[in-house]
Tab-separated table of C-alpha atoms and ligand atoms in Angstrom:
chain	number	residue	atom	x	y	z
A	43	MET	CA	113.996	79.727	114.485
A	44	PHE	CA	115.377	83.102	113.193
A	45	GLU	CA	117.726	85.112	115.743
A	46	LYS	CA	117.354	88.244	114.399
A	47	VAL	CA	114.568	89.700	112.179
A	48	LEU	CA	114.664	93.221	109.920
A	49	ILE	CA	111.151	94.942	110.099
A	50	ALA	CA	111.084	96.658	106.529
A	51	ASN	CA	107.941	98.796	107.880
A	52	ARG	CA	106.378	102.004	110.243
A	53	GLY	CA	104.010	102.902	112.058
A	54	GLU	CA	101.665	100.828	114.534
A	55	ILE	CA	101.993	97.483	112.168
A	56	ALA	CA	106.002	97.555	112.657
A	57	LEU	CA	105.757	97.969	116.994
A	58	ARG	CA	102.942	94.537	116.036
A	59	ILE	CA	105.647	92.983	114.576
A	60	HIS	CA	108.439	93.790	117.107
A	61	ARG	CA	105.864	92.427	119.514
A	62	ALA	CA	105.792	89.577	118.491
A	63	CYS	CA	109.670	89.193	117.858
A	64	ARG	CA	110.296	90.271	121.419
A	65	GLU	CA	107.935	87.113	122.128
A	66	MET	CA	109.836	84.678	120.483
A	67	GLY	CA	113.405	85.762	122.163
A	68	ILE	CA	114.105	87.075	118.742
A	69	GLN	CA	116.071	90.860	118.230
A	70	THR	CA	114.604	93.089	115.917
A	71	VAL	CA	115.998	95.510	113.099
A	72	ALA	CA	113.845	98.368	112.770
A	73	VAL	CA	114.954	100.359	109.606
A	74	HIS	CA	113.663	104.452	109.319
A	75	SER	CA	113.284	107.097	107.319
A	76	THR	CA	115.050	110.381	108.716
A	77	ALA	CA	111.396	111.379	109.539
A	78	ASP	CA	111.313	108.268	111.911
A	79	SER	CA	114.217	108.199	114.043
A	80	ASP	CA	112.003	108.492	117.325
A	81	ALA	CA	109.378	106.521	116.252
A	82	MET	CA	107.884	103.829	118.700
A	83	HIS	CA	109.151	100.834	117.014
A	84	VAL	CA	112.735	102.215	116.327
A	85	ARG	CA	112.848	103.270	119.809
A	86	LEU	CA	112.290	99.695	120.981
A	87	ALA	CA	114.083	97.636	118.369
A	88	ASP	CA	117.180	96.047	119.157
A	89	GLU	CA	119.299	97.729	116.355
A	90	THR	CA	118.284	100.495	113.983
A	91	VAL	CA	119.358	101.165	110.506
A	92	CYS	CA	118.219	104.605	108.292
A	93	ILE	CA	117.493	103.635	105.221
A	94	GLY	CA	116.724	107.446	103.411
A	95	PRO	CA	115.191	110.476	103.458
A	96	PRO	CA	110.907	111.483	104.094
A	97	ALA	CA	109.861	110.052	100.574
A	98	SER	CA	108.956	106.272	100.715
A	99	ARG	CA	110.268	105.361	97.751
A	100	ASP	CA	113.642	106.529	99.043
A	101	SER	CA	113.527	104.905	102.269
A	102	TYR	CA	110.658	101.889	102.848
A	103	LEU	CA	110.113	101.771	98.930
A	104	ASN	CA	113.747	101.272	98.672
A	105	GLY	CA	114.050	97.543	98.777
A	106	GLN	CA	118.392	98.370	98.037
A	107	ALA	CA	118.465	100.014	101.211
A	108	ILE	CA	116.693	97.677	103.343
A	109	LEU	CA	118.314	94.807	102.060
A	110	SER	CA	121.902	96.670	102.890
A	111	ALA	CA	120.477	97.005	106.140
A	112	ALA	CA	119.761	93.547	106.104
A	113	THR	CA	123.944	92.677	105.237
A	114	ILE	CA	125.014	95.258	107.908
A	115	ALA	CA	123.001	93.478	110.269
A	116	GLY	CA	122.862	90.541	110.019
A	117	VAL	CA	119.788	89.374	109.774
A	118	ASP	CA	117.812	85.841	109.392
A	119	ALA	CA	114.415	87.558	107.923
A	120	ILE	CA	112.742	90.002	106.609
A	121	HIS	CA	109.090	90.896	107.987
A	122	PRO	CA	107.328	93.528	105.077
A	123	GLY	CA	104.558	94.433	107.337
A	124	VAL	CA	101.581	95.615	105.172
A	125	GLY	CA	101.602	98.013	102.400
A	126	PHE	CA	105.129	99.444	101.157
A	127	LEU	CA	106.940	96.163	99.770
A	128	SER	CA	104.775	93.262	101.306
A	129	GLU	CA	103.349	92.874	98.136
A	130	ASN	CA	106.208	93.521	95.843
A	131	ALA	CA	106.869	89.735	94.609
A	132	ALA	CA	110.510	90.881	93.234
A	133	PHE	CA	111.558	92.390	96.668
A	134	ALA	CA	110.671	89.001	97.862
A	135	GLU	CA	112.791	87.437	95.064
A	136	MET	CA	115.557	89.910	95.633
A	137	VAL	CA	115.570	89.106	99.470
A	138	GLU	CA	115.171	85.273	99.028
A	139	GLU	CA	118.679	85.659	96.050
A	140	HIS	CA	120.085	87.338	98.624
A	141	GLY	CA	119.750	84.720	101.322
A	142	TYR	CA	117.741	86.065	103.606
A	143	VAL	CA	113.626	84.788	104.250
A	144	PHE	CA	111.155	86.847	103.490
A	145	ILE	CA	108.006	86.488	106.067
A	146	GLY	CA	105.235	85.741	103.961
A	147	PRO	CA	104.104	84.020	100.906
A	148	THR	CA	106.592	82.549	97.663
A	149	PRO	CA	106.913	85.313	95.068
A	150	ASP	CA	105.064	83.032	92.760
A	151	HIS	CA	101.924	83.419	95.165
A	152	ILE	CA	102.529	87.333	95.211
A	153	ARG	CA	102.435	87.735	91.805
A	154	LEU	CA	99.862	85.680	90.816
A	155	MET	CA	97.081	87.339	93.388
A	156	GLY	CA	99.066	90.524	93.040
A	157	ASP	CA	96.999	90.598	89.415
A	158	LYS	CA	93.158	90.466	90.563
A	159	ILE	CA	92.741	89.407	87.040
A	160	ALA	CA	94.574	86.274	86.771
A	161	ALA	CA	93.478	85.676	90.744
A	162	LYS	CA	89.842	85.886	89.266
A	163	GLU	CA	90.915	83.485	86.235
A	164	ALA	CA	92.712	80.675	89.191
A	165	VAL	CA	90.635	80.890	92.368
A	166	ARG	CA	87.352	80.248	89.837
A	167	GLU	CA	89.351	77.308	88.394
A	168	LEU	CA	89.975	76.345	91.934
A	169	GLY	CA	86.413	76.159	92.867
A	170	LEU	CA	85.157	79.684	94.126
A	171	SER	CA	83.066	81.708	92.560
A	172	VAL	CA	83.669	85.747	91.446
A	173	VAL	CA	82.077	88.687	91.292
A	174	PRO	CA	80.171	88.659	86.907
A	175	GLY	CA	82.654	91.165	84.765
A	176	SER	CA	85.648	90.414	82.367
A	177	ASP	CA	87.084	87.275	82.019
A	178	GLY	CA	90.799	89.202	80.816
A	179	PRO	CA	91.992	92.798	80.714
A	180	VAL	CA	89.561	95.113	78.267
A	181	ASP	CA	92.160	97.252	75.782
A	182	ASN	CA	88.875	99.078	74.191
A	183	ASP	CA	85.490	100.553	74.292
A	184	ASP	CA	83.721	98.491	72.037
A	185	ASP	CA	85.180	95.087	74.271
A	186	ALA	CA	84.432	97.117	77.357
A	187	ARG	CA	80.505	98.470	76.093
A	188	ARG	CA	79.700	94.749	74.718
A	189	ILE	CA	80.515	93.097	78.289
A	190	ALA	CA	78.504	95.678	80.061
A	191	GLU	CA	75.884	94.901	78.012
A	192	GLU	CA	76.232	91.933	79.483
A	193	ILE	CA	76.533	92.012	82.788
A	194	GLY	CA	74.422	94.716	83.104
A	195	TYR	CA	75.167	98.727	84.168
A	196	PRO	CA	76.231	99.857	86.745
A	197	VAL	CA	79.370	98.257	86.109
A	198	LEU	CA	82.816	99.095	88.139
A	199	VAL	CA	86.428	99.726	86.426
A	200	LYS	CA	88.799	98.544	88.401
A	201	ALA	CA	92.966	98.531	87.669
A	202	ALA	CA	94.089	94.784	87.332
A	203	SER	CA	97.345	96.270	89.893
A	204	GLY	CA	94.901	97.774	92.024
A	205	GLY	CA	95.359	98.238	95.868
A	206	GLY	CA	93.656	100.883	98.500
A	207	GLY	CA	90.808	101.164	96.594
A	208	LYS	CA	92.667	103.040	93.947
A	209	GLY	CA	92.014	102.729	90.682
A	210	MET	CA	88.342	101.880	90.350
A	211	LYS	CA	85.310	103.727	89.312
A	212	VAL	CA	81.399	103.215	88.513
A	213	ALA	CA	80.567	103.351	84.982
A	214	ASP	CA	76.615	103.823	85.580
A	215	THR	CA	76.171	104.161	81.397
A	216	ALA	CA	77.171	103.033	78.184
A	217	GLU	CA	77.468	107.156	77.479
A	218	THR	CA	80.228	107.351	80.623
A	219	LEU	CA	82.051	104.161	80.044
A	220	PRO	CA	84.352	105.028	77.468
A	221	ALA	CA	85.601	108.475	80.422
A	222	VAL	CA	85.397	106.241	83.418
A	223	LEU	CA	87.754	103.699	80.942
A	224	ALA	CA	90.771	106.485	80.292
A	225	HIS	CA	89.948	107.643	84.068
A	226	CYS	CA	90.598	104.505	85.701
A	227	ARG	CA	93.633	103.563	82.751
A	228	GLY	CA	95.573	106.370	83.532
A	229	GLU	CA	94.660	106.572	87.047
A	230	ALA	CA	96.463	102.387	87.138
A	231	LEU	CA	99.295	103.817	85.400
A	232	ALA	CA	100.004	106.581	87.152
A	233	SER	CA	100.028	104.029	90.919
A	234	PHE	CA	100.572	101.123	90.139
A	235	GLY	CA	102.869	101.312	86.776
A	236	ASP	CA	100.068	99.242	84.693
A	237	ASP	CA	97.361	100.558	82.470
A	238	ALA	CA	95.217	97.399	82.436
A	239	VAL	CA	92.123	97.190	83.813
A	240	TYR	CA	88.621	94.756	83.688
A	241	ILE	CA	85.183	95.633	84.717
A	242	GLU	CA	82.876	93.789	87.269
A	243	LYS	CA	78.848	94.365	88.277
A	244	PHE	CA	78.940	96.786	90.898
A	245	LEU	CA	77.084	95.137	93.892
A	246	ALA	CA	73.959	97.285	95.334
A	247	GLN	CA	74.022	96.043	98.228
A	248	PRO	CA	76.942	93.280	98.887
A	249	ARG	CA	78.691	93.033	102.357
A	250	HIS	CA	82.713	92.834	102.872
A	251	ILE	CA	83.497	89.358	104.018
A	252	GLU	CA	86.575	87.886	104.141
A	253	VAL	CA	88.468	84.448	105.630
A	254	GLN	CA	91.751	84.597	107.151
A	255	ILE	CA	93.916	81.566	106.516
A	256	LEU	CA	97.270	80.694	107.146
A	257	GLY	CA	99.142	78.072	105.189
A	258	ASP	CA	102.026	75.687	105.913
A	259	GLY	CA	103.294	75.595	102.400
A	260	PHE	CA	102.573	71.731	101.274
A	261	GLY	CA	98.934	71.904	101.262
A	262	LYS	CA	97.528	72.647	104.410
A	263	VAL	CA	95.035	74.986	105.431
A	264	ILE	CA	93.811	76.375	108.064
A	265	HIS	CA	91.289	79.751	108.443
A	266	PHE	CA	90.478	81.514	110.940
A	267	GLY	CA	86.313	82.433	110.092
A	268	GLU	CA	85.545	85.727	108.824
A	269	ARG	CA	85.848	88.900	109.493
A	270	ASP	CA	83.196	91.815	108.114
A	271	CYS	CA	84.441	94.737	106.675
A	272	SER	CA	81.682	96.242	105.386
A	273	ILE	CA	81.884	99.877	106.802
A	274	GLN	CA	84.224	101.557	104.549
A	275	ARG	CA	84.618	105.150	102.691
A	276	ARG	CA	85.865	105.446	99.421
A	277	HIS	CA	86.452	101.579	99.066
A	278	GLN	CA	89.255	101.385	102.045
A	279	LYS	CA	87.763	99.893	105.226
A	280	VAL	CA	86.706	101.923	108.252
A	281	ILE	CA	85.136	99.727	110.822
A	282	GLU	CA	85.655	95.857	111.081
A	283	GLU	CA	84.428	93.134	112.750
A	284	ALA	CA	84.395	89.123	113.657
A	285	PRO	CA	82.762	87.378	113.477
A	286	SER	CA	80.727	88.617	110.346
A	287	PRO	CA	76.978	89.599	112.072
A	288	ALA	CA	74.960	88.585	108.436
A	289	LEU	CA	76.526	84.677	108.768
A	290	ASP	CA	75.217	81.752	110.165
A	291	GLN	CA	77.352	79.480	111.711
A	292	LYS	CA	76.659	76.863	108.993
A	293	THR	CA	78.154	79.555	106.539
A	294	ARG	CA	80.992	80.366	108.460
A	295	ALA	CA	81.972	76.595	108.345
A	296	ALA	CA	80.701	75.987	104.553
A	297	ILE	CA	82.935	79.167	103.286
A	298	GLY	CA	85.556	78.461	104.846
A	299	ALA	CA	85.889	75.324	104.248
A	300	ARG	CA	85.782	76.170	100.641
A	301	VAL	CA	88.349	78.801	101.213
A	302	THR	CA	90.833	76.252	103.012
A	303	GLU	CA	90.212	73.342	99.596
A	304	ALA	CA	91.070	76.032	97.260
A	305	VAL	CA	94.074	77.573	98.903
A	306	GLY	CA	95.661	74.257	100.080
A	307	ARG	CA	95.338	73.416	96.488
A	308	LEU	CA	97.300	76.575	95.593
A	309	LYS	CA	99.935	75.101	98.658
A	310	TYR	CA	100.129	78.446	99.924
A	311	ARG	CA	102.529	79.286	102.266
A	312	GLY	CA	101.987	81.853	105.195
A	313	ALA	CA	99.104	84.095	106.098
A	314	GLY	CA	96.377	85.512	103.687
A	315	THR	CA	93.868	87.337	103.093
A	316	VAL	CA	90.680	86.180	100.911
A	317	GLU	CA	88.219	89.050	100.042
A	318	PHE	CA	84.367	88.563	98.766
A	319	LEU	CA	81.407	90.420	98.701
A	320	PHE	CA	78.543	88.746	99.495
A	321	GLU	CA	75.523	89.509	98.423
A	322	ASP	CA	71.817	87.483	98.616
A	323	GLY	CA	73.255	84.092	100.243
A	324	ASP	CA	76.322	84.042	97.655
A	325	PHE	CA	79.946	84.839	97.903
A	326	HIS	CA	81.831	86.444	94.827
A	327	PHE	CA	85.573	86.713	95.200
A	328	ILE	CA	87.088	89.805	94.900
A	329	GLU	CA	91.202	89.300	95.407
A	330	MET	CA	93.328	87.576	97.855
A	331	ASN	CA	95.797	89.404	100.216
A	332	THR	CA	98.942	87.600	99.735
A	333	ARG	CA	100.146	89.861	103.558
A	334	ILE	CA	98.950	89.438	107.454
A	335	GLN	CA	95.930	92.679	107.262
A	336	VAL	CA	95.332	95.660	108.935
A	337	GLU	CA	92.149	94.242	110.796
A	338	HIS	CA	93.990	90.956	111.667
A	339	PRO	CA	93.667	91.764	114.998
A	340	VAL	CA	90.041	91.011	115.582
A	341	SER	CA	90.990	87.860	114.408
A	342	GLU	CA	93.255	86.957	116.955
A	343	MET	CA	90.703	88.455	119.473
A	344	ILE	CA	88.220	85.440	118.860
A	345	SER	CA	90.646	82.899	118.143
A	346	GLY	CA	93.429	83.440	120.884
A	347	VAL	CA	96.353	83.096	118.128
A	348	ASP	CA	98.921	85.329	117.147
A	349	LEU	CA	98.765	84.876	113.397
A	350	ILE	CA	102.337	87.287	113.412
A	351	ARG	CA	103.859	84.248	115.174
A	352	GLU	CA	102.814	81.924	113.785
A	353	GLN	CA	103.644	82.969	110.200
A	354	ILE	CA	107.428	83.922	111.483
A	355	ARG	CA	107.459	80.144	112.812
A	356	ILE	CA	106.256	78.949	109.585
A	357	SER	CA	108.548	80.993	107.528
A	358	ALA	CA	110.970	79.903	110.214
A	359	GLY	CA	109.941	76.020	108.480
A	360	GLU	CA	108.496	74.919	111.749
A	361	PRO	CA	105.425	72.920	110.749
A	362	LEU	CA	102.165	73.907	110.987
A	363	LEU	CA	101.200	72.721	114.500
A	364	LEU	CA	96.804	73.919	114.801
A	365	GLU	CA	94.479	71.862	113.483
A	366	GLN	CA	91.377	73.673	112.326
A	367	SER	CA	89.692	71.449	115.751
A	368	ASP	CA	92.002	73.668	117.404
A	369	ILE	CA	90.847	77.039	116.436
A	370	SER	CA	87.608	77.740	118.981
A	371	LEU	CA	85.904	81.214	117.653
A	372	SER	CA	84.813	83.128	120.514
A	373	GLY	CA	82.877	86.127	121.453
A	374	HIS	CA	83.275	89.357	119.465
A	375	ALA	CA	85.340	91.375	118.718
A	376	ILE	CA	85.533	95.255	116.784
A	377	GLU	CA	87.877	97.486	115.283
A	378	CYS	CA	88.112	101.048	114.822
A	379	ARG	CA	91.178	102.130	112.489
A	380	VAL	CA	91.849	106.119	113.736
A	381	VAL	CA	93.365	107.458	110.737
A	382	ALA	CA	95.160	111.315	111.755
A	383	GLU	CA	92.493	113.420	109.783
A	384	HIS	CA	89.864	115.717	110.167
A	385	PRO	CA	86.661	113.367	111.646
A	386	GLU	CA	84.523	115.225	109.222
A	387	THR	CA	86.221	116.778	106.441
A	388	PHE	CA	88.622	113.722	106.333
A	389	ALA	CA	91.858	116.060	105.913
A	390	PRO	CA	95.049	115.643	107.018
A	391	SER	CA	95.779	116.286	110.728
A	392	PRO	CA	100.093	115.107	111.021
A	393	GLY	CA	101.270	116.792	113.859
A	394	ARG	CA	102.793	116.766	117.440
A	395	ILE	CA	100.722	114.643	120.100
A	396	THR	CA	100.645	117.028	122.739
A	397	ASP	CA	98.153	114.881	125.302
A	398	TYR	CA	97.878	110.265	124.950
A	399	HIS	CA	95.617	108.671	127.337
A	400	ALA	CA	95.215	105.006	125.637
A	401	PRO	CA	92.225	103.032	126.845
A	402	GLY	CA	92.490	99.933	129.113
A	403	GLY	CA	91.096	97.170	131.036
A	404	LEU	CA	89.382	94.247	130.116
A	405	GLY	CA	89.150	92.494	126.636
A	406	VAL	CA	90.910	96.351	125.490
A	407	ARG	CA	93.298	95.955	122.781
A	408	VAL	CA	95.129	99.303	121.661
A	409	ASP	CA	97.732	98.413	118.731
A	410	SER	CA	99.439	101.986	118.172
A	411	ALA	CA	102.845	103.663	117.941
A	412	LEU	CA	101.657	107.047	119.208
A	413	TYR	CA	103.503	108.018	122.919
A	414	SER	CA	102.802	112.084	124.215
A	415	GLY	CA	105.622	114.536	122.460
A	416	TYR	CA	105.933	112.347	119.194
A	417	THR	CA	105.271	114.006	116.243
A	418	VAL	CA	103.078	112.421	113.185
A	419	PRO	CA	104.951	112.657	109.876
A	420	PRO	CA	102.683	113.707	107.194
A	421	HIS	CA	104.814	111.467	104.395
A	422	TYR	CA	103.071	108.338	105.009
A	423	ASP	CA	99.569	106.828	105.648
A	424	SER	CA	97.142	108.030	108.418
A	425	LEU	CA	96.567	105.375	110.285
A	426	VAL	CA	97.595	106.139	114.016
A	427	SER	CA	95.685	103.645	115.782
A	428	LYS	CA	93.494	100.497	115.852
A	429	LEU	CA	91.409	100.648	118.728
A	430	ILE	CA	90.482	96.847	118.878
A	431	VAL	CA	87.364	95.047	121.907
A	432	HIS	CA	86.374	91.967	122.985
A	433	ALA	CA	83.993	90.750	124.848
A	434	ASP	CA	81.358	87.609	124.667
A	435	THR	CA	78.903	88.592	122.505
A	436	ARG	CA	78.630	91.790	120.150
A	437	ASP	CA	75.951	93.909	122.347
A	438	GLU	CA	78.596	93.821	125.443
A	439	CYS	CA	81.316	94.764	122.758
A	440	VAL	CA	79.268	97.776	121.520
A	441	MET	CA	79.073	98.713	124.937
A	442	ARG	CA	83.151	98.089	125.481
A	443	LEU	CA	83.937	100.085	122.406
A	444	ARG	CA	81.671	103.278	123.585
A	445	ARG	CA	83.495	102.810	126.853
A	446	ALA	CA	87.059	102.996	125.282
A	447	LEU	CA	86.487	105.554	122.822
A	448	ASP	CA	85.423	107.653	125.471
A	449	GLU	CA	88.233	107.349	127.350
A	450	TYR	CA	91.156	107.875	124.440
A	451	VAL	CA	93.114	110.902	124.623
A	452	ILE	CA	94.785	111.862	121.612
A	453	GLY	CA	95.473	115.547	121.636
A	454	GLY	CA	97.218	118.305	119.216
A	455	ILE	CA	96.025	117.023	116.102
A	456	GLU	CA	92.972	115.802	114.502
A	457	THR	CA	91.838	112.488	114.675
A	458	THR	CA	88.449	110.219	113.915
A	459	ILE	CA	87.976	109.072	117.079
A	460	PRO	CA	84.614	111.392	117.590
A	461	LEU	CA	83.235	109.910	114.573
A	462	HIS	CA	83.994	106.674	115.711
A	463	GLN	CA	82.081	107.591	118.903
A	464	ARG	CA	79.099	108.727	116.123
A	465	LEU	CA	78.438	105.329	114.465
A	466	VAL	CA	79.003	103.155	117.411
A	467	LEU	CA	75.393	104.797	118.221
A	468	GLU	CA	74.099	104.444	114.966
A	469	GLN	CA	71.389	102.066	114.810
A	470	ASP	CA	71.904	100.329	111.777
A	471	PHE	CA	75.394	99.528	113.451
A	472	LEU	CA	73.820	98.156	116.600
A	473	ASP	CA	72.049	95.872	114.525
A	474	GLY	CA	74.754	94.446	112.455
A	475	ASP	CA	72.523	96.040	109.726
A	476	TYR	CA	74.668	97.832	106.636
A	477	ASP	CA	76.788	96.826	103.470
A	478	ILE	CA	79.465	98.912	101.740
A	479	HIS	CA	77.611	101.399	100.703
A	480	TRP	CA	76.108	102.236	104.021
A	481	LEU	CA	78.674	105.070	105.575
A	482	GLU	CA	78.761	107.231	102.040
A	483	THR	CA	74.696	106.132	100.954
A	484	LYS	CA	73.182	106.636	104.737
A	485	LEU	CA	75.087	108.787	106.578
A	486	GLY	CA	76.748	110.104	103.895
A	487	LEU	CA	80.856	110.464	104.203
B	17	ADP	P1	91.624	97.449	96.368
B	17	ADP	O1	92.474	95.985	96.108
B	17	ADP	O2	91.985	98.550	96.184
B	17	ADP	O3	91.268	97.037	98.049
B	17	ADP	P2	89.261	94.958	96.375
B	17	ADP	O4	88.747	94.179	95.030
B	17	ADP	O5	89.653	94.812	97.413
B	17	ADP	O6	90.529	96.955	95.992
B	17	ADP	O7	87.793	96.234	96.358
B	17	ADP	C1	88.021	97.552	98.060
B	17	ADP	C2	86.590	97.949	98.170
B	17	ADP	O8	86.094	98.065	96.894
B	17	ADP	C3	85.649	96.186	98.446
B	17	ADP	O9	85.919	96.109	99.621
B	17	ADP	C4	84.047	96.604	98.127
B	17	ADP	O10	83.530	98.080	99.296
B	17	ADP	C5	84.508	97.246	96.967
B	17	ADP	N1	84.124	96.809	95.693
B	17	ADP	C6	84.356	96.242	94.874
B	17	ADP	N2	84.623	95.372	93.692
B	17	ADP	C7	82.713	95.748	93.708
B	17	ADP	C8	81.831	95.478	92.814
B	17	ADP	N3	81.992	95.120	91.864
B	17	ADP	N4	80.894	96.457	93.381
B	17	ADP	C9	80.812	96.885	94.533
B	17	ADP	N5	82.085	97.654	95.463
B	17	ADP	C10	83.013	96.574	94.963
């Protein structure tokens, strides 16, 4: 097992990784920007290295600086967390070339799944069905029109290298399609340095259902059931739950088996998530994330498995001891993403935390790096806390979530706690009756 791991991230996920390492007897090295000197993961780590100024491109996205920190601290491995360099195949390669272990899949698998067009092609060959659309990149308006006519409007134009909901836009008619293509190409080039786009049928009422897997790199893959992440705003997840209220046991087992079979044929290593849109009983693959996900705690709560510990164990070359039959999912878990934004206008709200009181009690988990007196810097993602609750049934889980949200005090900044308090009272939410458009269309958010 590793003796020392460098955590190439910040915020709650850096703290989450630190906690897993600590419980495994592994020393941690926190790297941080000058804006994060007082961050909780920096305060708790065994060693710290400042890697640059606040801007992400100069610090958390600066692979050279992170590798220098790894050399100074003499680590065995680097955990990239989520976002930043976690799905950067060139970084993973660089880490390995320098003799460190990258806690994640092989660079080849990161590269394959990072190109969403190549990923769709690959999983289709592995036997999963995909959202109908163009077979490859769409280079000109005439091809785009022809494909859109074939699949029918509305269509969704998506960036091949897209992520975080960026670089995608709906075209309702043939008239608007060229402008939408141009818009997406521009956004894709600016955000991802790649202007390749493709077209998909825009599904009217799907749920976002994703399957959490772990692979040993030799063909053994197990799954932890699904997460339902349909409550979204601007294609970004707001609330996630497991299991999905929309699946029965038979459907769950069937999609789990199909995913593990497909990913097993790839000989995938580490943690991964296979994402689908689920509509009219059919699963359509949209993408695979080759890393741990923000919403992994809901799967941990119903399975009792520490996914980050398993991720670290696999990377250290230990065999995957868990069998599919060992994974028994029990009860229900829901996660609310609390972000430092105004709950109605969604205006960013960084600043100093004047009061902090986290909820507790049976079945309540808070993954957050906040503390009283901490200042949320304005430079990064606005996620400041994940409130996760677990109970025997979905109804009990919702009651527990309401209670926990009511207890949660984050003073000094605006957060989306009031939004979550509102959502958990909605009848559709109580009924589990929502799709990916629900938040925007039914609630106008
Ligand atoms: P990203 O990598 O940017 O997160 P995804 O392909 O995972 O992009 O899609 C993000 C979200 O966008 C999905 O969860 C879903 O809500 C919406 N979406 C993606 N593809 C489609 C589609 N074909 N039809 C309708 N909504 C879609």
